[in-house]
Amino acid sequence: MNIFHVELKKTVDNSYDIEAGFSLEQNLISDIRSGLTGNIHKFAVITDSIVKDLYAEKITAMLKNAGYSADLFVFEAGEKNKTRRTKEAIEDAMLAKEFRRDCCIIAVGGGVVTDLAGFIAGTYGRGVPFINYATTLLAAADASVGGKTAVDTPLATNLIGLFYQPKKVYLDLAAWKTLPPRQVSSGLAETIKHACLASREFFDYLDTHMDDIQAFEKTACEHIAQENCRIKYTVVMQDERENSLREILNLGHTVGRAIETVSEYRLLHGEALAIGLAAEAALACHLGYMGSAEQDEMLCLLKKAHLPVAIPSYIDREALVQKLYTDKKVKNGKLRFVIQQGIGKIAEYEKGVYAIPVEEATARRIIMDMPVL
Ligand code: GLY
């Protein structure tokens, strides 16, 4: 039998800019005019039922006024709608409106919108360009940056998706003021996670400036947007596909993602993450990587951000232990956790390996010992 060798080595440049600032709609239009998306004239603006009135309709109208073809695609807000079914519905609506490969998708909204729209962009016509216009602190801190796109399934969050990088990300800090307090806190959980894994200095800043942040003071908002990007991208630029180092961005997420699913999305992502950070800090203490004074500092900061650090009474803790096995870090059937070494550093298990195997009995004990909310 003949063997045909298919030589497909390639060098890819997926570099892009993240622009943080206040009310960036006009910057988006100017960038498109200046060639951000090449010669594309057809735009699909994807948003949810909340952000539609606040930002997405305006951006769609501005695109049309600038001479582009633009259609708005809206789905019902909420993590429980970040599904294959919603993806299919939007794709079918785009097909009906004659969107083909010569289009660009603009995601306008929070993490649910940017995850879903980015996944659509990665598979529509085998891949069309997309732009994220992030309107929440959670999207700015994590979801809209880094190129992870996905939908949830009944089994767990983000199991089906792609690494697919946007052409540009806009972080509209003015939009944070429009968020309900629970959503602000949710975004702060990802921010606190970044401080815990990479920067004692940033942790202290958050502790000192929590009131300024919650009052949306300009310099404080700019600083946290900047630090979130710096910390996340220091990691992502070294390991885009999460082969090793990027696992550290999973801090708090082994328990966090599991409890988010078990709660059937009654907990927002950041609330679930805060409980996960608290549980995993208890695990770090148990394993000797963290002292109880540092654990207390963490719990205090999470509480200052109005985040939960205990497990709601409606959560079935045994179901939560079993749900830990849906985590992507599980290897050969063994649970693996990213563990904090004090505040501002992650423990390295072996050279280049950051997720540490933990016996189920240990994980169960930590979860069973968590206080009740
Ligand atoms: N949210 C974790 C990551 O982007 O890797």
Coordinates of C-alpha atoms and ligand atoms in Angstrom, one line a residue:
M1 CA 0.0 0.0 0.0
N2 CA 1.3 3.5 -0.9
I3 CA 1.7 6.0 1.9
F4 CA 1.0 9.6 1.2
H5 CA 2.6 11.9 3.7
V6 CA 0.5 15.1 4.2
E7 CA 2.9 17.9 5.2
L8 CA 0.8 20.5 7.0
K9 CA 3.2 22.2 9.3
K10 CA 2.4 25.9 9.8
T11 CA 3.3 28.9 11.8
V12 CA 0.2 30.7 13.1
D13 CA 0.1 34.3 14.4
N14 CA -3.0 34.6 16.5
S15 CA -1.9 37.8 18.2
Y16 CA -4.5 40.4 19.1
D17 CA -5.1 43.5 21.2
I18 CA -7.3 43.9 24.3
E19 CA -8.5 47.5 24.7
A20 CA -9.8 48.5 28.1
G21 CA -11.6 51.8 28.5
F22 CA -14.9 53.5 29.0
S23 CA -17.6 53.3 26.3
L24 CA -15.6 51.8 23.4
E25 CA -18.4 51.4 20.8
Q26 CA -17.0 54.1 18.6
N27 CA -13.5 52.6 18.8
L28 CA -14.9 49.3 17.6
I29 CA -16.5 50.9 14.6
S30 CA -13.3 52.9 13.8
D31 CA -11.2 49.8 14.1
I32 CA -13.5 47.9 11.7
R33 CA -13.3 50.9 9.3
S34 CA -9.5 50.8 9.5
G35 CA -9.4 47.1 8.5
L36 CA -9.5 45.1 11.8
T37 CA -11.6 42.5 9.9
G38 CA -10.2 43.0 6.4
N39 CA -12.8 43.4 3.7
I40 CA -15.7 41.9 5.6
H41 CA -19.0 43.8 5.3
K42 CA -21.4 41.5 7.0
F43 CA -21.6 41.3 10.8
A44 CA -23.6 39.0 13.1
V45 CA -23.9 40.7 16.5
I46 CA -24.6 38.0 19.1
T47 CA -25.9 39.0 22.5
D48 CA -28.3 38.0 25.3
S49 CA -31.7 39.3 26.3
I50 CA -30.2 41.7 28.9
V51 CA -27.4 43.2 27.0
K52 CA -29.5 43.6 23.9
D53 CA -31.1 46.9 25.0
L54 CA -28.0 48.1 26.8
Y55 CA -25.3 47.8 24.2
A56 CA -26.0 45.3 21.3
E57 CA -28.8 47.2 19.5
K58 CA -26.7 50.4 19.6
I59 CA -23.6 48.6 18.2
T60 CA -25.7 47.0 15.4
A61 CA -27.2 50.4 14.5
M62 CA -23.7 52.0 14.5
L63 CA -22.5 49.3 12.1
K64 CA -25.4 49.9 9.8
N65 CA -24.9 53.7 9.9
A66 CA -21.3 53.1 9.0
G67 CA -22.5 51.3 5.8
Y68 CA -22.1 47.7 6.9
S69 CA -24.7 44.9 6.9
A70 CA -25.5 43.9 10.5
D71 CA -28.0 41.6 12.1
L72 CA -28.6 41.0 15.8
F73 CA -29.0 37.5 17.2
V74 CA -30.4 37.3 20.7
F75 CA -30.7 34.4 23.2
E76 CA -32.2 34.3 26.7
A77 CA -29.7 35.4 29.3
G78 CA -28.2 32.9 31.8
E79 CA -25.6 30.2 32.0
K80 CA -28.3 27.5 31.6
N81 CA -28.7 28.7 28.0
K82 CA -25.1 28.3 27.1
T83 CA -26.0 25.1 25.3
R84 CA -25.6 23.2 22.1
R85 CA -29.3 23.9 21.5
T86 CA -28.8 27.7 21.7
K87 CA -25.8 27.4 19.4
E88 CA -27.8 25.5 16.9
A89 CA -30.7 28.0 17.0
I90 CA -28.3 31.0 16.4
E91 CA -26.5 29.1 13.6
D92 CA -29.8 28.3 11.9
A93 CA -30.9 31.9 12.2
M94 CA -27.6 33.1 10.7
L95 CA -27.9 30.6 7.8
A96 CA -31.5 31.9 7.2
K97 CA -30.1 35.4 7.0
E98 CA -27.6 34.2 4.4
F99 CA -24.5 34.5 6.5
R100 CA -21.7 32.6 4.8
R101 CA -17.9 32.5 5.4
D102 CA -17.4 36.2 4.5
C103 CA -18.9 37.4 7.8
C104 CA -17.6 38.4 11.2
I105 CA -19.2 37.7 14.6
I106 CA -19.3 40.3 17.3
A107 CA -20.1 39.0 20.8
V108 CA -21.5 41.7 22.9
G109 CA -22.0 40.8 26.6
G110 CA -20.6 38.7 29.5
G111 CA -18.9 35.4 29.7
V112 CA -21.9 33.3 28.6
V113 CA -22.2 35.4 25.4
T114 CA -18.5 35.5 24.6
D115 CA -18.1 31.7 25.2
L116 CA -21.0 30.8 23.1
A117 CA -20.4 33.3 20.2
G118 CA -16.7 32.4 20.1
F119 CA -17.6 28.7 19.7
I120 CA -20.1 29.6 16.9
A121 CA -17.4 31.6 15.2
G122 CA -14.9 28.7 15.5
T123 CA -17.3 26.3 13.7
Y124 CA -19.5 28.5 11.5
G125 CA -18.3 27.9 7.9
R126 CA -15.4 26.0 9.5
G127 CA -14.3 29.3 11.2
V128 CA -15.1 33.0 10.7
P129 CA -13.4 35.9 12.6
F130 CA -14.9 37.2 15.8
I131 CA -14.6 40.1 18.1
N132 CA -15.5 40.2 21.8
Y133 CA -17.1 43.4 23.2
A134 CA -17.1 42.4 26.9
T135 CA -19.6 44.2 29.2
T136 CA -19.1 42.4 32.5
L137 CA -16.3 42.2 35.0
L138 CA -16.3 38.4 34.8
A139 CA -15.9 38.6 31.0
A140 CA -13.1 41.2 31.4
A141 CA -11.3 39.2 34.1
D142 CA -11.5 35.9 32.4
A143 CA -14.1 34.7 29.9
S144 CA -13.6 37.1 26.9
V145 CA -9.8 36.8 27.0
G146 CA -7.7 33.8 26.4
G147 CA -9.5 32.1 23.5
K148 CA -11.4 29.4 25.3
T149 CA -14.9 29.0 23.8
A150 CA -17.5 26.4 24.8
V151 CA -21.0 25.4 25.7
D152 CA -22.2 23.5 28.8
T153 CA -23.8 20.1 28.8
P154 CA -26.1 18.5 31.5
L155 CA -23.0 16.6 32.8
A156 CA -20.8 19.7 33.4
T157 CA -19.8 23.1 32.2
N158 CA -17.6 23.9 29.2
L159 CA -17.1 20.3 28.1
I160 CA -17.6 21.0 24.4
G161 CA -15.7 23.8 22.8
L162 CA -12.7 25.1 21.0
F163 CA -9.6 27.2 21.5
Y164 CA -10.3 30.0 19.1
Q165 CA -8.8 33.4 19.4
P166 CA -10.7 36.7 18.7
K167 CA -9.4 39.4 16.4
K168 CA -9.7 41.9 19.2
V169 CA -11.3 42.2 22.7
Y170 CA -12.8 45.4 24.0
L171 CA -13.4 45.6 27.8
D172 CA -16.0 48.3 28.3
L173 CA -15.5 49.4 31.9
A174 CA -18.4 51.8 31.8
A175 CA -20.7 48.7 31.5
W176 CA -19.7 47.5 34.9
K177 CA -21.9 50.2 36.5
T178 CA -24.9 48.6 34.8
L179 CA -24.3 45.2 36.5
P180 CA -26.4 43.9 39.3
P181 CA -24.3 43.5 42.5
R182 CA -24.2 39.7 42.3
Q183 CA -22.7 39.9 38.9
V184 CA -20.0 42.4 40.1
S185 CA -19.1 40.0 42.9
S186 CA -19.0 37.1 40.4
G187 CA -16.4 38.9 38.4
L188 CA -14.4 39.8 41.5
A189 CA -14.1 36.0 42.2
E190 CA -12.0 35.5 39.0
T191 CA -10.0 38.7 39.9
I192 CA -9.3 37.3 43.4
K193 CA -8.3 34.0 41.8
H194 CA -5.7 35.8 39.7
A195 CA -4.3 37.5 42.8
C196 CA -4.2 34.2 44.7
L197 CA -2.3 32.4 42.0
A198 CA 0.1 35.1 40.9
S199 CA 0.5 38.2 43.0
R200 CA 0.5 38.9 46.7
E201 CA 0.7 42.6 45.8
F202 CA -2.5 42.5 43.7
F203 CA -4.2 40.6 46.6
D204 CA -3.2 43.4 49.0
Y205 CA -4.4 46.0 46.5
L206 CA -7.8 44.3 46.3
D207 CA -8.0 44.1 50.0
T208 CA -7.2 47.8 50.4
H209 CA -9.3 49.1 47.4
M210 CA -12.4 46.8 47.6
D211 CA -14.6 49.8 48.4
D212 CA -13.3 51.8 45.4
I213 CA -13.8 48.9 43.1
Q214 CA -17.3 48.4 44.3
A215 CA -18.0 52.1 43.8
F216 CA -16.5 51.8 40.2
E217 CA -13.8 54.3 40.9
K218 CA -12.1 54.9 37.5
T219 CA -8.4 54.2 38.5
A220 CA -9.4 51.1 40.5
C221 CA -11.4 49.7 37.6
E222 CA -8.6 50.4 35.2
H223 CA -6.1 48.8 37.6
I224 CA -8.0 45.5 38.0
A225 CA -8.6 45.3 34.3
Q226 CA -4.9 45.7 33.6
E227 CA -3.8 43.2 36.3
N228 CA -6.3 40.6 35.3
C229 CA -5.0 40.8 31.7
R230 CA -1.4 40.9 32.8
I231 CA -1.7 37.8 35.0
K232 CA -3.8 35.8 32.6
Y233 CA -1.7 36.5 29.6
T234 CA 1.6 35.9 31.3
V235 CA 0.2 32.3 31.5
V236 CA -1.7 32.0 28.2
M237 CA 1.2 33.4 26.1
Q238 CA 3.3 30.5 27.4
D239 CA 0.7 27.7 27.2
E240 CA -2.3 28.7 25.0
R241 CA -3.7 25.1 24.8
E242 CA -3.4 24.2 28.5
N243 CA -0.8 21.5 28.1
S244 CA 0.8 22.5 31.5
L245 CA 1.1 26.0 32.9
R246 CA -2.4 27.2 31.9
E247 CA -3.8 24.6 34.4
I248 CA -2.9 27.1 37.2
L249 CA -5.8 29.3 35.9
N250 CA -8.0 26.5 37.1
L251 CA -7.4 27.4 40.8
G252 CA -10.7 27.0 42.6
H253 CA -12.4 25.6 39.5
T254 CA -12.3 21.8 40.4
V255 CA -14.8 22.4 43.2
G256 CA -16.2 25.6 41.6
R257 CA -17.3 24.1 38.3
A258 CA -18.7 21.0 40.0
I259 CA -20.8 23.0 42.5
E260 CA -22.0 25.3 39.7
T261 CA -23.4 22.3 37.9
V262 CA -24.8 20.6 41.0
S263 CA -26.5 23.9 41.9
E264 CA -28.2 23.8 38.5
Y265 CA -26.9 27.3 37.9
R266 CA -28.6 28.8 41.0
L267 CA -25.0 29.9 41.8
L268 CA -23.4 32.3 39.4
H269 CA -20.0 31.2 38.0
G270 CA -18.1 33.5 40.3
E271 CA -20.1 32.5 43.4
A272 CA -19.4 28.9 42.6
L273 CA -15.7 29.8 42.1
A274 CA -15.6 31.6 45.5
I275 CA -16.8 28.5 47.2
G276 CA -14.3 26.5 45.2
L277 CA -11.5 28.9 46.2
A278 CA -12.5 28.5 49.9
A279 CA -12.6 24.7 49.7
E280 CA -9.3 24.5 47.8
A281 CA -7.7 26.8 50.3
A282 CA -8.8 24.4 53.0
L283 CA -7.2 21.6 50.9
A284 CA -4.0 23.6 50.6
C285 CA -3.9 24.0 54.4
H286 CA -4.6 20.3 54.9
L287 CA -1.7 19.4 52.5
G288 CA 0.6 21.9 54.2
Y289 CA 1.0 24.4 51.4
M290 CA -0.8 27.2 53.2
G291 CA -1.0 28.5 56.8
S292 CA -4.3 29.1 58.5
A293 CA -3.6 32.9 58.7
E294 CA -3.4 33.1 54.9
Q295 CA -6.5 31.0 54.6
D296 CA -8.3 33.5 56.9
E297 CA -7.1 36.4 54.7
M298 CA -8.5 34.7 51.6
L299 CA -11.8 34.1 53.2
C300 CA -12.0 37.7 54.5
L301 CA -11.3 39.1 51.0
L302 CA -13.9 36.8 49.4
K303 CA -16.4 38.0 52.0
K304 CA -15.4 41.6 51.4
A305 CA -16.4 41.1 47.8
H306 CA -19.8 39.7 49.0
L307 CA -19.0 36.2 47.8
P308 CA -20.0 33.0 49.5
V309 CA -17.4 30.9 51.3
A310 CA -19.7 28.1 52.5
I311 CA -21.7 25.4 50.7
P312 CA -25.5 26.2 50.3
S313 CA -27.7 23.8 52.3
Y314 CA -29.5 22.7 49.1
I315 CA -26.3 21.2 47.7
D316 CA -26.0 17.4 47.9
R317 CA -22.4 17.1 49.1
E318 CA -22.0 13.5 48.0
A319 CA -23.2 14.4 44.5
L320 CA -20.6 17.2 44.6
V321 CA -17.8 14.8 45.4
Q322 CA -18.9 12.6 42.4
K323 CA -19.1 15.6 40.1
L324 CA -15.4 16.4 40.8
Y325 CA -14.7 13.5 38.3
T326 CA -16.1 15.6 35.4
D327 CA -13.1 17.9 35.8
K328 CA -10.8 18.1 32.8
K329 CA -7.7 17.7 35.0
V330 CA -8.7 14.1 36.1
K331 CA -6.1 11.7 34.8
N332 CA -6.3 7.9 34.8
G333 CA -9.4 8.2 37.0
K334 CA -7.6 10.3 39.7
L335 CA -8.6 13.7 40.9
R336 CA -6.0 16.4 40.4
F337 CA -6.2 19.9 42.0
V338 CA -4.3 23.1 41.5
I339 CA -3.0 24.0 44.9
Q340 CA -2.0 27.5 46.2
Q341 CA 1.3 27.9 47.9
G342 CA 0.4 30.6 50.4
I343 CA -1.0 33.7 48.6
G344 CA 0.3 34.7 45.1
K345 CA 1.9 31.4 44.1
I346 CA 0.9 28.0 42.9
A347 CA 2.6 24.8 44.0
E348 CA 4.6 23.0 41.3
Y349 CA 4.1 19.2 41.8
E350 CA 6.8 18.1 39.3
K351 CA 8.7 20.2 36.8
G352 CA 6.0 21.7 34.5
V353 CA 3.1 19.9 36.3
Y354 CA 0.8 22.0 38.4
A355 CA -2.1 19.8 39.2
I356 CA -1.5 17.6 42.2
P357 CA -3.2 14.2 42.6
V358 CA -5.5 14.1 45.6
E359 CA -7.2 11.0 47.1
E360 CA -11.0 11.0 46.9
A361 CA -11.2 10.5 50.7
T362 CA -9.2 13.7 51.2
A363 CA -11.4 15.7 48.8
R364 CA -14.5 14.2 50.4
R365 CA -13.3 15.2 53.9
I366 CA -12.6 18.8 52.8
I367 CA -16.1 19.1 51.2
M368 CA -17.9 17.5 54.1
D369 CA -16.1 19.8 56.6
M370 CA -17.0 23.0 54.7
P371 CA -19.5 25.2 56.6
V372 CA -23.1 25.4 55.5
L373 CA -24.4 28.6 54.0
Ligands
GLY1 N1 -10.6 30.3 32.7 C1 -9.3 29.6 32.7 C2 -8.6 29.7 31.5 O1 -8.8 30.6 30.6 O2 -7.7 29.0 31.3

